Amino acid sequence: MATKIDYSEKYQDGKYEYRHVILPKDHAKNLPKNRTLTEVEWRGIGVQQSRGWEHYAFHRPEPHILLFRRPLGTDPLTGEVDPELEREAKERYQQEVIISQRQ
């Protein structure tokens, strides 16, 4: 059984940046079943990531997998959306979509 927390690479759509966090399975027994975790709660169980992430869903078949998102352009130091970072992130995303459509 895994004893450490694993973090996915970040991925995105045109609005959010995402990642999933895989907890040791025994951690899932203590998680609330009917709501997402607050930042204080997920940090309290050992999840470590920069600011601005929101736990928005569980992966229902595997409750030890937590799904996180934050708006594109979020400054990882402040957790606030920086309009310039947001514009740049959305432009990069659009370029990636164009490139993937050509392939």
PDB file of N, CA and C in Angstrom:
ATOM      1  N   MET A   1       0.846  -1.189   0.000  1.00  0.00           N
ATOM      2  CA  MET A   1       0.000   0.000   0.000  1.00  0.00           C
ATOM      3  C   MET A   1       0.884   1.242   0.000  1.00  0.00           C
ATOM      4  N   ALA A   2       0.488   2.222  -0.781  1.00  0.00           N
ATOM      5  CA  ALA A   2       1.267   3.461  -0.868  1.00  0.00           C
ATOM      6  C   ALA A   2       1.238   4.197   0.473  1.00  0.00           C
ATOM      7  N   THR A   3       2.356   4.800   0.812  1.00  0.00           N
ATOM      8  CA  THR A   3       2.429   5.548   2.066  1.00  0.00           C
ATOM      9  C   THR A   3       2.730   7.012   1.825  1.00  0.00           C
ATOM     10  N   LYS A   4       2.879   7.396   0.560  1.00  0.00           N
ATOM     11  CA  LYS A   4       3.169   8.797   0.271  1.00  0.00           C
ATOM     12  C   LYS A   4       2.086   9.371  -0.629  1.00  0.00           C
ATOM     13  N   ILE A   5       2.063  10.688  -0.675  1.00  0.00           N
ATOM     14  CA  ILE A   5       1.099  11.392  -1.514  1.00  0.00           C
ATOM     15  C   ILE A   5       1.736  11.632  -2.875  1.00  0.00           C
ATOM     16  N   ASP A   6       1.014  11.276  -3.935  1.00  0.00           N
ATOM     17  CA  ASP A   6       1.502  11.477  -5.302  1.00  0.00           C
ATOM     18  C   ASP A   6       0.704  12.586  -5.970  1.00  0.00           C
ATOM     19  N   TYR A   7       1.403  13.357  -6.806  1.00  0.00           N
ATOM     20  CA  TYR A   7       0.800  14.496  -7.487  1.00  0.00           C
ATOM     21  C   TYR A   7       0.920  14.301  -8.994  1.00  0.00           C
ATOM     22  N   SER A   8      -0.172  14.551  -9.703  1.00  0.00           N
ATOM     23  CA  SER A   8      -0.122  14.456 -11.160  1.00  0.00           C
ATOM     24  C   SER A   8       0.581  15.683 -11.723  1.00  0.00           C
ATOM     25  N   GLU A   9       0.926  15.581 -12.990  1.00  0.00           N
ATOM     26  CA  GLU A   9       1.345  16.767 -13.723  1.00  0.00           C
ATOM     27  C   GLU A   9       0.125  17.673 -13.842  1.00  0.00           C
ATOM     28  N   LYS A  10       0.343  18.932 -14.068  1.00  0.00           N
ATOM     29  CA  LYS A  10      -0.765  19.858 -14.252  1.00  0.00           C
ATOM     30  C   LYS A  10      -1.262  19.756 -15.695  1.00  0.00           C
ATOM     31  N   TYR A  11      -2.546  19.933 -15.873  1.00  0.00           N
ATOM     32  CA  TYR A  11      -3.153  19.963 -17.199  1.00  0.00           C
ATOM     33  C   TYR A  11      -4.200  21.060 -17.183  1.00  0.00           C
ATOM     34  N   GLN A  12      -4.703  21.461 -18.341  1.00  0.00           N
ATOM     35  CA  GLN A  12      -5.603  22.610 -18.364  1.00  0.00           C
ATOM     36  C   GLN A  12      -6.602  22.542 -19.501  1.00  0.00           C
ATOM     37  N   ASP A  13      -7.623  23.374 -19.354  1.00  0.00           N
ATOM     38  CA  ASP A  13      -8.538  23.661 -20.443  1.00  0.00           C
ATOM     39  C   ASP A  13      -8.470  25.176 -20.639  1.00  0.00           C
ATOM     40  N   GLY A  14      -9.412  25.775 -21.276  1.00  0.00           N
ATOM     41  CA  GLY A  14      -9.345  27.205 -21.528  1.00  0.00           C
ATOM     42  C   GLY A  14      -9.673  28.084 -20.333  1.00  0.00           C
ATOM     43  N   LYS A  15     -10.047  27.476 -19.211  1.00  0.00           N
ATOM     44  CA  LYS A  15     -10.456  28.250 -18.040  1.00  0.00           C
ATOM     45  C   LYS A  15      -9.648  27.921 -16.786  1.00  0.00           C
ATOM     46  N   TYR A  16      -9.346  26.637 -16.582  1.00  0.00           N
ATOM     47  CA  TYR A  16      -8.689  26.199 -15.360  1.00  0.00           C
ATOM     48  C   TYR A  16      -7.421  25.404 -15.643  1.00  0.00           C
ATOM     49  N   GLU A  17      -6.579  25.377 -14.636  1.00  0.00           N
ATOM     50  CA  GLU A  17      -5.433  24.477 -14.545  1.00  0.00           C
ATOM     51  C   GLU A  17      -5.868  23.398 -13.551  1.00  0.00           C
ATOM     52  N   TYR A  18      -5.531  22.143 -13.828  1.00  0.00           N
ATOM     53  CA  TYR A  18      -5.975  21.028 -12.999  1.00  0.00           C
ATOM     54  C   TYR A  18      -4.792  20.175 -12.568  1.00  0.00           C
ATOM     55  N   ARG A  19      -5.030  19.428 -11.518  1.00  0.00           N
ATOM     56  CA  ARG A  19      -4.131  18.347 -11.125  1.00  0.00           C
ATOM     57  C   ARG A  19      -4.920  17.431 -10.208  1.00  0.00           C
ATOM     58  N   HIS A  20      -4.488  16.189 -10.133  1.00  0.00           N
ATOM     59  CA  HIS A  20      -5.092  15.304  -9.157  1.00  0.00           C
ATOM     60  C   HIS A  20      -4.020  14.849  -8.181  1.00  0.00           C
ATOM     61  N   VAL A  21      -4.468  14.558  -6.985  1.00  0.00           N
ATOM     62  CA  VAL A  21      -3.583  14.168  -5.898  1.00  0.00           C
ATOM     63  C   VAL A  21      -4.049  12.798  -5.417  1.00  0.00           C
ATOM     64  N   ILE A  22      -3.103  11.865  -5.356  1.00  0.00           N
ATOM     65  CA  ILE A  22      -3.426  10.504  -4.945  1.00  0.00           C
ATOM     66  C   ILE A  22      -2.911  10.299  -3.524  1.00  0.00           C
ATOM     67  N   LEU A  23      -3.849  10.124  -2.612  1.00  0.00           N
ATOM     68  CA  LEU A  23      -3.518   9.888  -1.211  1.00  0.00           C
ATOM     69  C   LEU A  23      -3.320   8.396  -0.967  1.00  0.00           C
ATOM     70  N   PRO A  24      -2.599   8.030   0.076  1.00  0.00           N
ATOM     71  CA  PRO A  24      -2.606   6.618   0.477  1.00  0.00           C
ATOM     72  C   PRO A  24      -4.059   6.195   0.736  1.00  0.00           C
ATOM     73  N   LYS A  25      -4.424   4.993   0.326  1.00  0.00           N
ATOM     74  CA  LYS A  25      -5.822   4.568   0.406  1.00  0.00           C
ATOM     75  C   LYS A  25      -6.391   4.638   1.813  1.00  0.00           C
ATOM     76  N   ASP A  26      -5.571   4.415   2.816  1.00  0.00           N
ATOM     77  CA  ASP A  26      -6.099   4.457   4.182  1.00  0.00           C
ATOM     78  C   ASP A  26      -6.501   5.866   4.607  1.00  0.00           C
ATOM     79  N   HIS A  27      -6.003   6.905   3.925  1.00  0.00           N
ATOM     80  CA  HIS A  27      -6.421   8.283   4.219  1.00  0.00           C
ATOM     81  C   HIS A  27      -7.896   8.508   3.857  1.00  0.00           C
ATOM     82  N   ALA A  28      -8.391   7.801   2.856  1.00  0.00           N
ATOM     83  CA  ALA A  28      -9.747   8.030   2.357  1.00  0.00           C
ATOM     84  C   ALA A  28     -10.802   7.722   3.414  1.00  0.00           C
ATOM     85  N   LYS A  29     -10.496   6.841   4.344  1.00  0.00           N
ATOM     86  CA  LYS A  29     -11.467   6.481   5.377  1.00  0.00           C
ATOM     87  C   LYS A  29     -11.862   7.683   6.226  1.00  0.00           C
ATOM     88  N   ASN A  30     -10.967   8.639   6.374  1.00  0.00           N
ATOM     89  CA  ASN A  30     -11.211   9.783   7.246  1.00  0.00           C
ATOM     90  C   ASN A  30     -11.705  11.025   6.508  1.00  0.00           C
ATOM     91  N   LEU A  31     -11.896  10.929   5.201  1.00  0.00           N
ATOM     92  CA  LEU A  31     -12.336  12.093   4.422  1.00  0.00           C
ATOM     93  C   LEU A  31     -13.854  12.219   4.464  1.00  0.00           C
ATOM     94  N   PRO A  32     -14.361  13.459   4.440  1.00  0.00           N
ATOM     95  CA  PRO A  32     -15.819  13.620   4.376  1.00  0.00           C
ATOM     96  C   PRO A  32     -16.360  13.018   3.080  1.00  0.00           C
ATOM     97  N   LYS A  33     -17.543  12.448   3.146  1.00  0.00           N
ATOM     98  CA  LYS A  33     -18.117  11.762   1.982  1.00  0.00           C
ATOM     99  C   LYS A  33     -19.024  12.663   1.143  1.00  0.00           C
ATOM    100  N   ASN A  34     -19.507  13.757   1.720  1.00  0.00           N
ATOM    101  CA  ASN A  34     -20.540  14.536   1.033  1.00  0.00           C
ATOM    102  C   ASN A  34     -20.112  15.960   0.691  1.00  0.00           C
ATOM    103  N   ARG A  35     -18.828  16.260   0.762  1.00  0.00           N
ATOM    104  CA  ARG A  35     -18.365  17.607   0.435  1.00  0.00           C
ATOM    105  C   ARG A  35     -16.879  17.577   0.113  1.00  0.00           C
ATOM    106  N   THR A  36     -16.429  18.640  -0.522  1.00  0.00           N
ATOM    107  CA  THR A  36     -15.005  18.779  -0.807  1.00  0.00           C
ATOM    108  C   THR A  36     -14.284  19.309   0.432  1.00  0.00           C
ATOM    109  N   LEU A  37     -12.964  19.260   0.381  1.00  0.00           N
ATOM    110  CA  LEU A  37     -12.156  19.707   1.514  1.00  0.00           C
ATOM    111  C   LEU A  37     -11.812  21.179   1.397  1.00  0.00           C
ATOM    112  N   THR A  38     -11.738  21.848   2.523  1.00  0.00           N
ATOM    113  CA  THR A  38     -11.238  23.218   2.546  1.00  0.00           C
ATOM    114  C   THR A  38      -9.716  23.174   2.432  1.00  0.00           C
ATOM    115  N   GLU A  39      -9.117  24.294   2.147  1.00  0.00           N
ATOM    116  CA  GLU A  39      -7.656  24.342   2.060  1.00  0.00           C
ATOM    117  C   GLU A  39      -7.019  23.932   3.382  1.00  0.00           C
ATOM    118  N   VAL A  40      -7.577  24.370   4.491  1.00  0.00           N
ATOM    119  CA  VAL A  40      -7.028  23.986   5.802  1.00  0.00           C
ATOM    120  C   VAL A  40      -7.083  22.472   5.969  1.00  0.00           C
ATOM    121  N   GLU A  41      -8.178  21.845   5.532  1.00  0.00           N
ATOM    122  CA  GLU A  41      -8.315  20.394   5.665  1.00  0.00           C
ATOM    123  C   GLU A  41      -7.324  19.645   4.784  1.00  0.00           C
ATOM    124  N   TRP A  42      -7.227  20.015   3.486  1.00  0.00           N
ATOM    125  CA  TRP A  42      -6.321  19.237   2.627  1.00  0.00           C
ATOM    126  C   TRP A  42      -4.873  19.470   2.995  1.00  0.00           C
ATOM    127  N   ARG A  43      -4.524  20.679   3.435  1.00  0.00           N
ATOM    128  CA  ARG A  43      -3.160  20.894   3.911  1.00  0.00           C
ATOM    129  C   ARG A  43      -2.936  20.107   5.208  1.00  0.00           C
ATOM    130  N   GLY A  44      -3.961  19.993   6.035  1.00  0.00           N
ATOM    131  CA  GLY A  44      -3.861  19.273   7.296  1.00  0.00           C
ATOM    132  C   GLY A  44      -3.604  17.782   7.146  1.00  0.00           C
ATOM    133  N   ILE A  45      -3.998  17.201   6.000  1.00  0.00           N
ATOM    134  CA  ILE A  45      -3.720  15.770   5.787  1.00  0.00           C
ATOM    135  C   ILE A  45      -2.429  15.562   5.004  1.00  0.00           C
ATOM    136  N   GLY A  46      -1.700  16.659   4.764  1.00  0.00           N
ATOM    137  CA  GLY A  46      -0.380  16.522   4.160  1.00  0.00           C
ATOM    138  C   GLY A  46      -0.245  16.899   2.704  1.00  0.00           C
ATOM    139  N   VAL A  47      -1.320  17.365   2.063  1.00  0.00           N
ATOM    140  CA  VAL A  47      -1.229  17.793   0.663  1.00  0.00           C
ATOM    141  C   VAL A  47      -0.467  19.117   0.630  1.00  0.00           C
ATOM    142  N   GLN A  48       0.567  19.160  -0.198  1.00  0.00           N
ATOM    143  CA  GLN A  48       1.401  20.359  -0.312  1.00  0.00           C
ATOM    144  C   GLN A  48       1.415  20.830  -1.760  1.00  0.00           C
ATOM    145  N   GLN A  49       0.935  22.031  -1.971  1.00  0.00           N
ATOM    146  CA  GLN A  49       0.972  22.641  -3.297  1.00  0.00           C
ATOM    147  C   GLN A  49       0.881  24.152  -3.137  1.00  0.00           C
ATOM    148  N   SER A  50       1.209  24.847  -4.202  1.00  0.00           N
ATOM    149  CA  SER A  50       1.223  26.311  -4.148  1.00  0.00           C
ATOM    150  C   SER A  50      -0.192  26.840  -3.922  1.00  0.00           C
ATOM    151  N   ARG A  51      -0.278  28.122  -3.752  1.00  0.00           N
ATOM    152  CA  ARG A  51      -1.559  28.757  -3.418  1.00  0.00           C
ATOM    153  C   ARG A  51      -2.513  28.813  -4.613  1.00  0.00           C
ATOM    154  N   GLY A  52      -3.783  28.918  -4.283  1.00  0.00           N
ATOM    155  CA  GLY A  52      -4.805  29.105  -5.310  1.00  0.00           C
ATOM    156  C   GLY A  52      -5.549  27.849  -5.719  1.00  0.00           C
ATOM    157  N   TRP A  53      -5.127  26.678  -5.242  1.00  0.00           N
ATOM    158  CA  TRP A  53      -5.791  25.433  -5.628  1.00  0.00           C
ATOM    159  C   TRP A  53      -7.064  25.238  -4.828  1.00  0.00           C
ATOM    160  N   GLU A  54      -8.089  24.715  -5.489  1.00  0.00           N
ATOM    161  CA  GLU A  54      -9.377  24.416  -4.884  1.00  0.00           C
ATOM    162  C   GLU A  54      -9.671  22.935  -5.077  1.00  0.00           C
ATOM    163  N   HIS A  55      -9.989  22.240  -4.001  1.00  0.00           N
ATOM    164  CA  HIS A  55     -10.463  20.863  -4.126  1.00  0.00           C
ATOM    165  C   HIS A  55     -11.910  20.946  -4.605  1.00  0.00           C
ATOM    166  N   TYR A  56     -12.153  20.486  -5.834  1.00  0.00           N
ATOM    167  CA  TYR A  56     -13.485  20.663  -6.412  1.00  0.00           C
ATOM    168  C   TYR A  56     -14.253  19.366  -6.597  1.00  0.00           C
ATOM    169  N   ALA A  57     -13.582  18.211  -6.485  1.00  0.00           N
ATOM    170  CA  ALA A  57     -14.303  16.951  -6.669  1.00  0.00           C
ATOM    171  C   ALA A  57     -13.458  15.777  -6.192  1.00  0.00           C
ATOM    172  N   PHE A  58     -14.159  14.685  -5.913  1.00  0.00           N
ATOM    173  CA  PHE A  58     -13.517  13.397  -5.652  1.00  0.00           C
ATOM    174  C   PHE A  58     -13.620  12.567  -6.919  1.00  0.00           C
ATOM    175  N   HIS A  59     -12.708  11.669  -7.116  1.00  0.00           N
ATOM    176  CA  HIS A  59     -12.816  10.675  -8.186  1.00  0.00           C
ATOM    177  C   HIS A  59     -13.636   9.542  -7.572  1.00  0.00           C
ATOM    178  N   ARG A  60     -14.933   9.526  -7.825  1.00  0.00           N
ATOM    179  CA  ARG A  60     -15.863   8.648  -7.107  1.00  0.00           C
ATOM    180  C   ARG A  60     -15.432   7.178  -7.014  1.00  0.00           C
ATOM    181  N   PRO A  61     -14.957   6.565  -8.094  1.00  0.00           N
ATOM    182  CA  PRO A  61     -14.569   5.153  -7.938  1.00  0.00           C
ATOM    183  C   PRO A  61     -13.386   4.957  -6.989  1.00  0.00           C
ATOM    184  N   GLU A  62     -12.594   6.006  -6.812  1.00  0.00           N
ATOM    185  CA  GLU A  62     -11.405   5.908  -5.965  1.00  0.00           C
ATOM    186  C   GLU A  62     -11.356   7.152  -5.069  1.00  0.00           C
ATOM    187  N   PRO A  63     -11.999   7.102  -3.897  1.00  0.00           N
ATOM    188  CA  PRO A  63     -12.123   8.296  -3.066  1.00  0.00           C
ATOM    189  C   PRO A  63     -10.804   8.830  -2.512  1.00  0.00           C
ATOM    190  N   HIS A  64      -9.723   8.091  -2.691  1.00  0.00           N
ATOM    191  CA  HIS A  64      -8.411   8.588  -2.240  1.00  0.00           C
ATOM    192  C   HIS A  64      -7.753   9.487  -3.292  1.00  0.00           C
ATOM    193  N   ILE A  65      -8.437   9.701  -4.428  1.00  0.00           N
ATOM    194  CA  ILE A  65      -7.930  10.601  -5.462  1.00  0.00           C
ATOM    195  C   ILE A  65      -8.729  11.892  -5.391  1.00  0.00           C
ATOM    196  N   LEU A  66      -8.021  12.977  -5.081  1.00  0.00           N
ATOM    197  CA  LEU A  66      -8.645  14.293  -4.951  1.00  0.00           C
ATOM    198  C   LEU A  66      -8.381  15.097  -6.215  1.00  0.00           C
ATOM    199  N   LEU A  67      -9.384  15.788  -6.712  1.00  0.00           N
ATOM    200  CA  LEU A  67      -9.269  16.595  -7.924  1.00  0.00           C
ATOM    201  C   LEU A  67      -9.203  18.070  -7.542  1.00  0.00           C
ATOM    202  N   PHE A  68      -8.189  18.756  -8.052  1.00  0.00           N
ATOM    203  CA  PHE A  68      -7.969  20.166  -7.744  1.00  0.00           C
ATOM    204  C   PHE A  68      -7.981  20.984  -9.028  1.00  0.00           C
ATOM    205  N   ARG A  69      -8.334  22.257  -8.886  1.00  0.00           N
ATOM    206  CA  ARG A  69      -8.277  23.194 -10.007  1.00  0.00           C
ATOM    207  C   ARG A  69      -7.984  24.590  -9.453  1.00  0.00           C
ATOM    208  N   ARG A  70      -7.504  25.437 -10.355  1.00  0.00           N
ATOM    209  CA  ARG A  70      -7.377  26.863 -10.058  1.00  0.00           C
ATOM    210  C   ARG A  70      -7.489  27.607 -11.375  1.00  0.00           C
ATOM    211  N   PRO A  71      -7.995  28.840 -11.335  1.00  0.00           N
ATOM    212  CA  PRO A  71      -8.151  29.591 -12.581  1.00  0.00           C
ATOM    213  C   PRO A  71      -6.808  29.785 -13.278  1.00  0.00           C
ATOM    214  N   LEU A  72      -6.823  29.755 -14.606  1.00  0.00           N
ATOM    215  CA  LEU A  72      -5.609  30.061 -15.358  1.00  0.00           C
ATOM    216  C   LEU A  72      -5.116  31.445 -14.958  1.00  0.00           C
ATOM    217  N   GLY A  73      -3.821  31.583 -14.848  1.00  0.00           N
ATOM    218  CA  GLY A  73      -3.236  32.870 -14.501  1.00  0.00           C
ATOM    219  C   GLY A  73      -3.122  33.118 -13.015  1.00  0.00           C
ATOM    220  N   THR A  74      -3.373  32.097 -12.201  1.00  0.00           N
ATOM    221  CA  THR A  74      -3.246  32.263 -10.751  1.00  0.00           C
ATOM    222  C   THR A  74      -1.775  32.386 -10.387  1.00  0.00           C
ATOM    223  N   ASP A  75      -1.452  33.406  -9.622  1.00  0.00           N
ATOM    224  CA  ASP A  75      -0.087  33.583  -9.119  1.00  0.00           C
ATOM    225  C   ASP A  75       0.121  32.562  -8.009  1.00  0.00           C
ATOM    226  N   PRO A  76       1.079  31.644  -8.162  1.00  0.00           N
ATOM    227  CA  PRO A  76       1.260  30.582  -7.165  1.00  0.00           C
ATOM    228  C   PRO A  76       1.744  31.083  -5.804  1.00  0.00           C
ATOM    229  N   LEU A  77       2.241  32.308  -5.742  1.00  0.00           N
ATOM    230  CA  LEU A  77       2.692  32.853  -4.454  1.00  0.00           C
ATOM    231  C   LEU A  77       1.559  33.498  -3.672  1.00  0.00           C
ATOM    232  N   THR A  78       0.616  34.134  -4.396  1.00  0.00           N
ATOM    233  CA  THR A  78      -0.467  34.842  -3.719  1.00  0.00           C
ATOM    234  C   THR A  78      -1.790  34.085  -3.753  1.00  0.00           C
ATOM    235  N   GLY A  79      -1.970  33.217  -4.740  1.00  0.00           N
ATOM    236  CA  GLY A  79      -3.247  32.537  -4.931  1.00  0.00           C
ATOM    237  C   GLY A  79      -4.278  33.388  -5.645  1.00  0.00           C
ATOM    238  N   GLU A  80      -3.886  34.582  -6.057  1.00  0.00           N
ATOM    239  CA  GLU A  80      -4.796  35.489  -6.752  1.00  0.00           C
ATOM    240  C   GLU A  80      -4.550  35.422  -8.259  1.00  0.00           C
ATOM    241  N   VAL A  81      -5.607  35.653  -9.039  1.00  0.00           N
ATOM    242  CA  VAL A  81      -5.460  35.674 -10.495  1.00  0.00           C
ATOM    243  C   VAL A  81      -4.792  36.985 -10.901  1.00  0.00           C
ATOM    244  N   ASP A  82      -3.707  36.856 -11.633  1.00  0.00           N
ATOM    245  CA  ASP A  82      -2.991  38.006 -12.182  1.00  0.00           C
ATOM    246  C   ASP A  82      -3.465  38.157 -13.631  1.00  0.00           C
ATOM    247  N   PRO A  83      -4.082  39.288 -13.990  1.00  0.00           N
ATOM    248  CA  PRO A  83      -4.633  39.440 -15.347  1.00  0.00           C
ATOM    249  C   PRO A  83      -3.615  39.181 -16.454  1.00  0.00           C
ATOM    250  N   GLU A  84      -2.367  39.586 -16.250  1.00  0.00           N
ATOM    251  CA  GLU A  84      -1.343  39.361 -17.281  1.00  0.00           C
ATOM    252  C   GLU A  84      -1.008  37.867 -17.381  1.00  0.00           C
ATOM    253  N   LEU A  85      -0.861  37.199 -16.246  1.00  0.00           N
ATOM    254  CA  LEU A  85      -0.607  35.750 -16.265  1.00  0.00           C
ATOM    255  C   LEU A  85      -1.794  35.004 -16.877  1.00  0.00           C
ATOM    256  N   GLU A  86      -2.993  35.465 -16.582  1.00  0.00           N
ATOM    257  CA  GLU A  86      -4.192  34.841 -17.137  1.00  0.00           C
ATOM    258  C   GLU A  86      -4.205  34.967 -18.663  1.00  0.00           C
ATOM    259  N   ARG A  87      -3.928  36.156 -19.168  1.00  0.00           N
ATOM    260  CA  ARG A  87      -3.901  36.382 -20.619  1.00  0.00           C
ATOM    261  C   ARG A  87      -2.861  35.482 -21.276  1.00  0.00           C
ATOM    262  N   GLU A  88      -1.658  35.429 -20.695  1.00  0.00           N
ATOM    263  CA  GLU A  88      -0.582  34.598 -21.250  1.00  0.00           C
ATOM    264  C   GLU A  88      -0.960  33.121 -21.236  1.00  0.00           C
ATOM    265  N   ALA A  89      -1.555  32.654 -20.141  1.00  0.00           N
ATOM    266  CA  ALA A  89      -1.934  31.240 -20.036  1.00  0.00           C
ATOM    267  C   ALA A  89      -3.006  30.887 -21.065  1.00  0.00           C
ATOM    268  N   LYS A  90      -3.960  31.763 -21.257  1.00  0.00           N
ATOM    269  CA  LYS A  90      -5.018  31.493 -22.233  1.00  0.00           C
ATOM    270  C   LYS A  90      -4.474  31.521 -23.657  1.00  0.00           C
ATOM    271  N   GLU A  91      -3.534  32.416 -23.935  1.00  0.00           N
ATOM    272  CA  GLU A  91      -2.906  32.444 -25.260  1.00  0.00           C
ATOM    273  C   GLU A  91      -2.126  31.156 -25.513  1.00  0.00           C
ATOM    274  N   ARG A  92      -1.367  30.708 -24.507  1.00  0.00           N
ATOM    275  CA  ARG A  92      -0.613  29.445 -24.651  1.00  0.00           C
ATOM    276  C   ARG A  92      -1.561  28.282 -24.905  1.00  0.00           C
ATOM    277  N   TYR A  93      -2.663  28.248 -24.173  1.00  0.00           N
ATOM    278  CA  TYR A  93      -3.630  27.180 -24.349  1.00  0.00           C
ATOM    279  C   TYR A  93      -4.192  27.188 -25.771  1.00  0.00           C
ATOM    280  N   GLN A  94      -4.561  28.364 -26.271  1.00  0.00           N
ATOM    281  CA  GLN A  94      -5.101  28.469 -27.627  1.00  0.00           C
ATOM    282  C   GLN A  94      -4.079  27.996 -28.657  1.00  0.00           C
ATOM    283  N   GLN A  95      -2.815  28.342 -28.470  1.00  0.00           N
ATOM    284  CA  GLN A  95      -1.766  27.896 -29.386  1.00  0.00           C
ATOM    285  C   GLN A  95      -1.626  26.372 -29.353  1.00  0.00           C
ATOM    286  N   GLU A  96      -1.714  25.785 -28.159  1.00  0.00           N
ATOM    287  CA  GLU A  96      -1.632  24.333 -28.041  1.00  0.00           C
ATOM    288  C   GLU A  96      -2.796  23.652 -28.743  1.00  0.00           C
ATOM    289  N   VAL A  97      -3.983  24.237 -28.644  1.00  0.00           N
ATOM    290  CA  VAL A  97      -5.174  23.679 -29.313  1.00  0.00           C
ATOM    291  C   VAL A  97      -4.964  23.729 -30.825  1.00  0.00           C
ATOM    292  N   ILE A  98      -4.491  24.855 -31.322  1.00  0.00           N
ATOM    293  CA  ILE A  98      -4.255  24.997 -32.767  1.00  0.00           C
ATOM    294  C   ILE A  98      -3.235  23.972 -33.243  1.00  0.00           C
ATOM    295  N   ILE A  99      -2.152  23.814 -32.528  1.00  0.00           N
ATOM    296  CA  ILE A  99      -1.102  22.865 -32.901  1.00  0.00           C
ATOM    297  C   ILE A  99      -1.658  21.433 -32.879  1.00  0.00           C
ATOM    298  N   SER A 100      -2.429  21.087 -31.835  1.00  0.00           N
ATOM    299  CA  SER A 100      -2.944  19.715 -31.750  1.00  0.00           C
ATOM    300  C   SER A 100      -3.967  19.431 -32.850  1.00  0.00           C
ATOM    301  N   GLN A 101      -4.682  20.446 -33.323  1.00  0.00           N
ATOM    302  CA  GLN A 101      -5.660  20.246 -34.390  1.00  0.00           C
ATOM    303  C   GLN A 101      -4.959  20.019 -35.728  1.00  0.00           C
ATOM    304  N   ARG A 102      -3.757  20.515 -35.879  1.00  0.00           N
ATOM    305  CA  ARG A 102      -3.012  20.342 -37.132  1.00  0.00           C
ATOM    306  C   ARG A 102      -2.388  18.956 -37.235  1.00  0.00           C
ATOM    307  N   GLN A 103      -2.258  18.292 -36.143  1.00  0.00           N
ATOM    308  CA  GLN A 103      -1.564  16.985 -36.156  1.00  0.00           C
ATOM    309  C   GLN A 103      -2.492  15.863 -36.539  1.00  0.00           C
TER     310      GLN A 103
END
